[in-house]
Amino acid sequence: MTNQQILRRLRWEFVAYVLLAVLLVVLYETHVFVKGELVGNVSAVYIAESAGILLAVVLTPVALKSFHKALIRMVYMDDDTARRRRYVKWSEIRLAMFVTVVLVNISVYYMTADNMCGYCALIGVIASLFCWPTKEGVATELTMKEEPLPESPVTEPKETEEVIQLDEETETKEES
């Protein structure tokens, strides 16, 4: 796969995710799916909202951090085609986590008629916007190389005789 093919594939998947979320909202707003289905059932509302909130709180940071860790592991791969496959795989996994957060929270928002999961869906949407694949981003992330750490020995500052003499002079002035 070339960078252009990877970019095209990831963008199509991202657009499909956005369209799926918009379609779900449209289906609820046009009453194809029943709004407020769980209203009045306190325990079901509690369970659904807790699940939606937990998904947002757990999957959003995990999606971002796991992709970063996968990029770091890809630095050590020698095979370029395997690196590209792994990059696409982890990009899709990250997007799947955001899809889960957004679609579940949109559904819970409409089923419970409570704003909390609407906010969680919004968190997922905003976080996923930072994952829009760009030409420069794909090129940079695929060509990351391991950079050696700069070798600068950490040394303790040494007191020179001048500093010691100045300290002694200030002490004697303070005493008098």
XYZ file of N, CA and C in Angstrom:
528
model
N 0.836 -1.187 0.000
C 0.000 0.000 0.000
C 0.878 1.247 0.000
N 0.493 2.203 -0.793
C 1.206 3.469 -0.790
C 0.581 4.391 0.255
N 1.267 5.491 0.529
C 0.722 6.461 1.483
C -0.617 6.995 1.003
N -0.741 7.210 -0.292
C -1.993 7.737 -0.855
C -3.139 6.732 -0.675
N -2.872 5.462 -0.884
C -3.906 4.444 -0.696
C -4.317 4.340 0.772
N -3.338 4.406 1.652
C -3.647 4.365 3.084
C -4.489 5.569 3.463
N -4.098 6.749 2.990
C -4.830 7.974 3.287
C -6.270 7.885 2.780
N -6.443 7.418 1.568
C -7.783 7.304 0.987
C -8.639 6.327 1.789
N -8.064 5.185 2.147
C -8.811 4.177 2.910
C -9.234 4.715 4.280
N -8.302 5.336 4.990
C -8.614 5.846 6.327
C -9.627 6.985 6.266
N -9.535 7.820 5.251
C -10.522 8.904 5.123
C -11.910 8.365 4.807
N -11.999 7.342 3.951
C -13.299 6.742 3.664
C -13.909 6.142 4.927
N -13.092 5.481 5.703
C -13.596 4.891 6.942
C -14.055 5.976 7.915
N -13.326 7.074 7.986
C -13.711 8.170 8.868
C -15.023 8.797 8.417
N -15.167 9.011 7.124
C -16.413 9.580 6.586
C -17.580 8.625 6.828
N -17.338 7.320 6.683
C -18.398 6.337 6.949
C -18.823 6.402 8.411
N -17.876 6.580 9.310
C -18.190 6.706 10.732
C -19.062 7.933 10.993
N -18.697 9.057 10.402
C -19.481 10.283 10.594
C -20.886 10.105 10.006
N -20.968 9.520 8.828
C -22.283 9.304 8.207
C -23.138 8.345 9.027
N -22.519 7.346 9.603
C -23.253 6.403 10.450
C -23.817 7.098 11.686
N -23.023 7.972 12.283
C -23.500 8.715 13.451
C -24.635 9.658 13.060
N -24.494 10.335 11.936
C -25.549 11.239 11.461
C -26.809 10.444 11.121
N -26.654 9.287 10.503
C -27.806 8.441 10.177
C -28.536 8.010 11.442
N -27.802 7.659 12.476
C -28.438 7.260 13.732
C -29.244 8.405 14.335
N -28.682 9.608 14.305
C -29.408 10.773 14.811
C -30.663 11.018 13.978
N -30.543 10.921 12.670
C -31.696 11.140 11.781
C -32.782 10.095 12.043
N -32.387 8.841 12.245
C -33.379 7.793 12.515
C -34.130 8.047 13.821
N -33.434 8.548 14.822
C -34.113 8.873 16.076
C -34.988 10.118 15.926
N -34.502 11.112 15.218
C -35.260 12.354 15.067
C -36.494 12.193 14.187
N -36.462 11.266 13.249
C -37.618 11.023 12.381
C -38.548 9.948 12.947
N -38.272 9.509 14.156
C -39.100 8.541 14.883
C -39.132 7.165 14.235
N -38.117 6.833 13.466
C -37.978 5.464 12.987
C -37.580 4.586 14.170
N -36.672 5.083 14.984
C -36.354 4.456 16.259
C -37.104 5.226 17.337
N -37.540 4.533 18.369
C -38.363 5.140 19.409
C -37.489 5.957 20.363
N -37.862 7.226 20.543
C -37.156 8.089 21.492
C -37.739 7.880 22.884
N -36.923 7.977 23.901
C -37.390 7.905 25.277
C -37.900 6.542 25.678
N -37.372 5.524 25.073
C -37.828 4.163 25.328
C -37.623 3.721 26.778
N -36.578 4.208 27.425
C -36.272 3.785 28.790
C -36.746 4.764 29.853
N -37.373 5.852 29.456
C -37.832 6.850 30.428
C -38.838 6.198 31.367
N -38.626 6.389 32.662
C -39.510 5.810 33.669
C -38.944 4.554 34.299
N -38.058 3.876 33.615
C -37.414 2.686 34.151
C -36.065 3.110 34.737
N -36.086 3.449 36.012
C -34.934 4.070 36.662
C -33.700 3.176 36.613
N -33.865 1.905 36.892
C -32.694 1.019 36.912
C -32.110 0.842 35.510
N -32.940 0.750 34.491
C -32.436 0.609 33.123
C -31.735 1.887 32.671
N -32.281 3.039 33.051
C -31.649 4.318 32.716
C -30.281 4.399 33.393
N -30.210 4.012 34.653
C -28.954 4.056 35.397
C -27.898 3.166 34.749
N -28.291 1.950 34.391
C -27.352 1.002 33.777
C -26.897 1.504 32.408
N -27.831 1.983 31.602
C -27.486 2.459 30.261
C -26.571 3.684 30.328
N -26.895 4.634 31.213
C -26.054 5.821 31.338
C -24.679 5.477 31.896
N -24.638 4.585 32.861
C -23.342 4.176 33.418
C -22.476 3.513 32.354
N -23.087 2.668 31.549
C -22.338 2.006 30.479
C -21.820 3.032 29.466
N -22.663 3.972 29.089
C -22.246 4.994 28.131
C -21.124 5.870 28.667
N -21.246 6.276 29.920
C -20.223 7.118 30.529
C -18.915 6.349 30.678
N -18.996 5.097 31.132
C -17.783 4.288 31.268
C -17.100 4.070 29.926
N -17.886 3.830 28.892
C -17.294 3.679 27.563
C -16.540 4.934 27.156
N -17.146 6.084 27.376
C -16.498 7.342 26.997
C -15.241 7.595 27.819
N -15.331 7.341 29.114
C -14.201 7.626 30.002
C -13.045 6.664 29.764
N -13.346 5.431 29.419
C -12.290 4.439 29.238
C -11.777 4.422 27.794
N -12.678 4.324 26.822
C -12.236 4.117 25.447
C -11.609 5.347 24.796
N -12.011 6.546 25.177
C -11.442 7.731 24.535
C -9.942 7.849 24.811
N -9.497 7.821 26.066
C -8.043 7.874 26.275
C -7.313 6.625 25.786
N -7.961 5.463 25.899
C -7.318 4.230 25.440
C -7.104 4.288 23.924
N -8.065 4.829 23.194
C -7.930 4.927 21.747
C -6.742 5.797 21.369
N -6.588 6.887 22.051
C -5.485 7.797 21.731
C -4.139 7.228 22.177
N -4.085 6.703 23.376
C -2.815 6.227 23.923
C -2.357 4.932 23.244
N -3.270 4.020 22.948
C -2.862 2.755 22.333
C -2.304 2.982 20.932
N -2.861 3.944 20.211
C -2.338 4.240 18.881
C -0.924 4.809 18.993
N -0.708 5.665 19.961
C 0.627 6.231 20.170
C 1.633 5.133 20.515
N 1.247 4.223 21.375
C 2.149 3.127 21.745
C 2.424 2.223 20.554
N 1.408 2.002 19.709
C 1.615 1.194 18.505
C 2.590 1.880 17.557
N 2.502 3.195 17.449
C 3.456 3.931 16.615
C 4.873 3.770 17.138
N 5.035 3.807 18.441
C 6.364 3.646 19.027
C 6.909 2.249 18.730
N 6.058 1.234 18.805
C 6.504 -0.130 18.494
C 6.824 -0.283 17.015
N 6.130 0.475 16.152
C 6.377 0.378 14.714
C 7.746 0.925 14.333
N 8.315 1.769 15.159
C 9.636 2.335 14.870
C 10.665 1.220 14.736
N 10.516 0.167 15.493
C 11.487 -0.907 15.516
C 11.265 -1.946 14.418
N 10.231 -1.777 13.595
C 9.959 -2.741 12.529
C 10.810 -2.420 11.306
N 11.420 -3.455 10.746
C 12.256 -3.268 9.567
C 11.457 -3.374 8.271
N 10.463 -4.230 8.248
C 9.677 -4.471 7.043
C 8.672 -3.339 6.833
N 8.794 -2.656 5.699
C 7.938 -1.504 5.419
C 6.482 -1.906 5.192
N 6.237 -3.015 4.499
C 4.851 -3.430 4.252
C 4.168 -3.848 5.546
N 4.897 -4.512 6.425
C 4.322 -4.903 7.717
C 4.027 -3.660 8.550
N 4.894 -2.664 8.494
C 4.671 -1.411 9.220
C 3.411 -0.715 8.711
N 3.236 -0.701 7.404
C 2.052 -0.062 6.811
C 0.771 -0.807 7.202
N 0.828 -2.139 7.163
C -0.349 -2.928 7.567
C -0.697 -2.678 9.026
N 0.322 -2.636 9.866
C 0.080 -2.396 11.289
C -0.458 -0.983 11.520
N 0.033 -0.031 10.761
C -0.458 1.349 10.879
C -1.948 1.425 10.531
N -2.341 0.794 9.438
C -3.753 0.786 9.046
C -4.585 0.053 10.086
N -4.073 -1.073 10.560
C -4.803 -1.862 11.565
C -5.056 -1.032 12.819
N -4.035 -0.366 13.337
C -4.201 0.405 14.570
C -5.017 1.670 14.348
N -4.954 2.222 13.163
C -5.821 3.372 12.854
C -7.282 2.939 12.862
N -7.547 1.768 12.314
C -8.921 1.246 12.299
C -9.393 0.859 13.698
N -8.504 0.313 14.509
C -8.875 -0.025 15.885
C -9.224 1.247 16.652
N -8.410 2.282 16.486
C -8.676 3.558 17.159
C -10.025 4.124 16.718
N -10.294 4.084 15.416
C -11.566 4.592 14.917
C -12.731 3.740 15.427
N -12.551 2.435 15.525
C -13.610 1.565 16.040
C -13.949 1.897 17.484
N -12.927 2.256 18.264
C -13.196 2.650 19.646
C -14.032 3.932 19.688
N -13.712 4.889 18.836
C -14.498 6.123 18.785
C -15.912 5.866 18.267
N -16.044 4.983 17.286
C -17.372 4.634 16.772
C -18.216 4.038 17.890
N -17.632 3.160 18.678
C -18.354 2.548 19.788
C -18.822 3.601 20.786
N -17.914 4.488 21.167
C -18.262 5.538 22.134
C -19.398 6.401 21.599
N -19.271 6.858 20.372
C -20.243 7.804 19.818
C -21.597 7.141 19.579
N -21.624 5.988 18.946
C -22.917 5.367 18.621
C -23.664 4.885 19.859
N -22.947 4.310 20.806
C -23.614 3.861 22.036
C -24.170 5.061 22.798
N -23.392 6.118 22.905
C -23.856 7.277 23.670
C -24.976 8.030 22.964
N -24.979 8.066 21.649
C -26.112 8.665 20.929
C -27.376 7.853 21.196
N -27.248 6.538 21.129
C -28.421 5.683 21.381
C -28.932 5.838 22.805
N -28.024 5.847 23.765
C -28.445 5.996 25.167
C -29.051 7.382 25.384
N -28.501 8.388 24.760
C -29.044 9.745 24.868
C -30.504 9.783 24.418
N -30.784 9.173 23.288
C -32.154 9.191 22.785
C -33.073 8.248 23.557
N -32.544 7.131 24.068
C -33.395 6.193 24.798
C -33.746 6.697 26.190
N -32.851 7.472 26.808
C -33.092 7.921 28.175
C -33.589 9.355 28.263
N -33.474 10.104 27.190
C -33.857 11.524 27.161
C -33.122 12.316 28.234
N -31.853 11.967 28.458
C -31.007 12.669 29.425
C -29.743 13.136 28.710
N -29.284 14.320 29.050
C -28.176 14.946 28.327
C -26.808 14.339 28.602
N -26.632 13.612 29.685
C -25.301 13.150 30.076
C -24.615 12.349 28.969
N -25.300 11.412 28.373
C -24.681 10.609 27.320
C -24.557 11.399 26.016
N -25.350 12.434 25.856
C -25.161 13.330 24.716
C -23.815 14.034 24.817
N -23.465 14.444 26.036
C -22.157 15.064 26.258
C -21.026 14.066 26.023
N -21.246 12.833 26.444
C -20.218 11.805 26.230
C -20.029 11.518 24.741
N -21.121 11.515 23.991
C -21.011 11.338 22.539
C -20.251 12.504 21.928
N -20.516 13.694 22.426
C -19.810 14.873 21.939
C -18.311 14.796 22.253
N -17.961 14.272 23.404
C -16.550 14.072 23.746
C -15.898 13.122 22.739
N -16.589 12.039 22.423
C -16.056 11.089 21.449
C -15.895 11.695 20.066
N -16.861 12.519 19.660
C -16.781 13.164 18.346
C -15.609 14.135 18.305
N -15.476 14.943 19.333
C -14.389 15.928 19.356
C -13.030 15.229 19.384
N -12.889 14.195 20.176
C -11.618 13.465 20.228
C -11.312 12.795 18.894
N -12.326 12.302 18.217
C -12.081 11.641 16.936
C -11.720 12.635 15.840
N -12.104 13.893 15.984
C -11.725 14.892 14.989
C -10.213 15.079 14.920
N -9.531 14.825 16.025
C -8.079 14.934 16.027
C -7.423 13.754 15.310
N -8.213 12.776 14.925
C -7.676 11.587 14.262
C -7.920 11.606 12.760
N -8.384 12.729 12.225
C -8.603 12.828 10.785
C -7.254 12.631 10.089
N -7.164 11.648 9.193
C -5.872 11.369 8.554
C -5.498 12.457 7.547
N -4.280 12.954 7.664
C -3.763 13.936 6.722
C -2.567 13.342 5.988
N -2.267 13.921 4.858
C -1.152 13.441 4.039
C 0.163 13.532 4.808
N 0.372 14.662 5.470
C 1.605 14.855 6.224
C 1.662 13.933 7.442
N 0.516 13.756 8.093
C 0.472 12.901 9.274
C 0.803 11.459 8.952
N 0.206 10.936 7.878
C 0.475 9.551 7.489
C 1.942 9.397 7.109
N 2.466 10.342 6.338
C 3.875 10.252 5.923
C 4.799 10.315 7.128
N 4.517 11.207 8.053
C 5.361 11.360 9.236
C 5.299 10.126 10.120
N 4.095 9.626 10.358
C 3.934 8.487 11.270
C 4.507 7.205 10.679
N 4.495 7.083 9.357
C 5.042 5.880 8.737
C 6.561 5.920 8.602
N 7.148 7.090 8.605
C 8.598 7.185 8.421
C 9.316 7.511 9.714
N 8.639 7.388 10.833
C 9.302 7.651 12.112
C 10.455 6.672 12.278
N 11.569 7.189 12.663
C 12.735 6.350 12.914
C 13.155 6.522 14.358
N 13.828 5.509 14.858
C 14.307 5.575 16.228
C 15.444 6.588 16.293
N 15.290 7.556 17.160
C 16.323 8.565 17.334
C 17.082 8.265 18.614
N 18.403 8.271 18.512
C 19.166 8.002 19.738
C 19.014 9.151 20.717
N 19.062 8.792 21.963
C 18.965 9.801 23.004
C 20.251 10.622 23.027
N 20.130 11.909 23.245
C 21.349 12.719 23.311
C 22.185 12.309 24.522
N 23.470 12.213 24.281
C 24.346 11.783 25.360
C 24.972 13.008 26.011
N 24.380 13.432 27.075
C 24.954 14.529 27.842
C 25.021 14.065 29.291
N 26.218 13.868 29.762
C 26.343 13.364 31.141
C 25.834 14.404 32.126
N 25.130 13.930 33.087
C 24.620 14.796 34.132
C 25.702 14.933 35.190
N 26.124 16.144 35.390
C 27.160 16.377 36.393
C 26.645 17.337 37.425
N 27.135 17.179 38.593
C 26.775 18.071 39.684
C 27.555 19.366 39.532
N 26.935 20.491 39.765
C 27.696 21.735 39.691
C 28.750 21.773 40.795
N 29.930 22.208 40.408
C 31.023 22.265 41.373
C 31.164 23.690 41.868
N 31.415 23.779 43.152
C 31.632 25.108 43.729
C 33.085 25.496 43.515
N 33.253 26.627 42.949
C 34.616 27.106 42.760
C 35.064 27.843 44.008
N 36.341 28.133 44.037
C 36.891 28.834 45.194
C 36.299 30.228 45.321
N 35.980 30.855 44.162
C 35.415 32.199 44.196
C 34.057 32.193 44.876
N 33.215 31.195 44.552
C 31.890 31.104 45.156
C 32.023 30.875 46.653
N 32.951 30.032 47.043
C 33.145 29.751 48.466
C 33.602 31.015 49.182
N 34.520 31.755 48.566
C 35.017 32.982 49.188
C 33.896 34.018 49.301
N 33.062 34.118 48.256
C 31.949 35.064 48.302
C 30.977 34.697 49.411
N 30.706 33.410 49.557
C 29.807 32.960 50.623
C 30.380 33.309 51.994
N 31.704 33.122 52.165
C 32.331 33.434 53.447
C 32.283 34.930 53.726
N 32.478 35.758 52.670
C 32.438 37.209 52.844
C 31.042 37.669 53.241
N 30.000 37.109 52.625
C 28.636 37.509 52.968
C 28.288 37.074 54.378
N 28.810 35.941 54.805
C 28.554 35.493 56.176
C 29.208 36.416 57.185
N 30.419 36.848 56.892
C 31.104 37.738 57.833
C 30.451 39.107 57.856
N 29.933 39.577 56.731
C 29.251 40.869 56.696
C 27.940 40.805 57.481
N 27.248 39.679 57.368
C 25.979 39.528 58.072
C 26.205 39.473 59.579
N 27.316 38.894 60.024
C 27.602 38.787 61.440
C 27.931 40.147 62.045
N 28.552 41.037 61.285
C 28.931 42.330 61.834
C 27.874 43.371 61.698
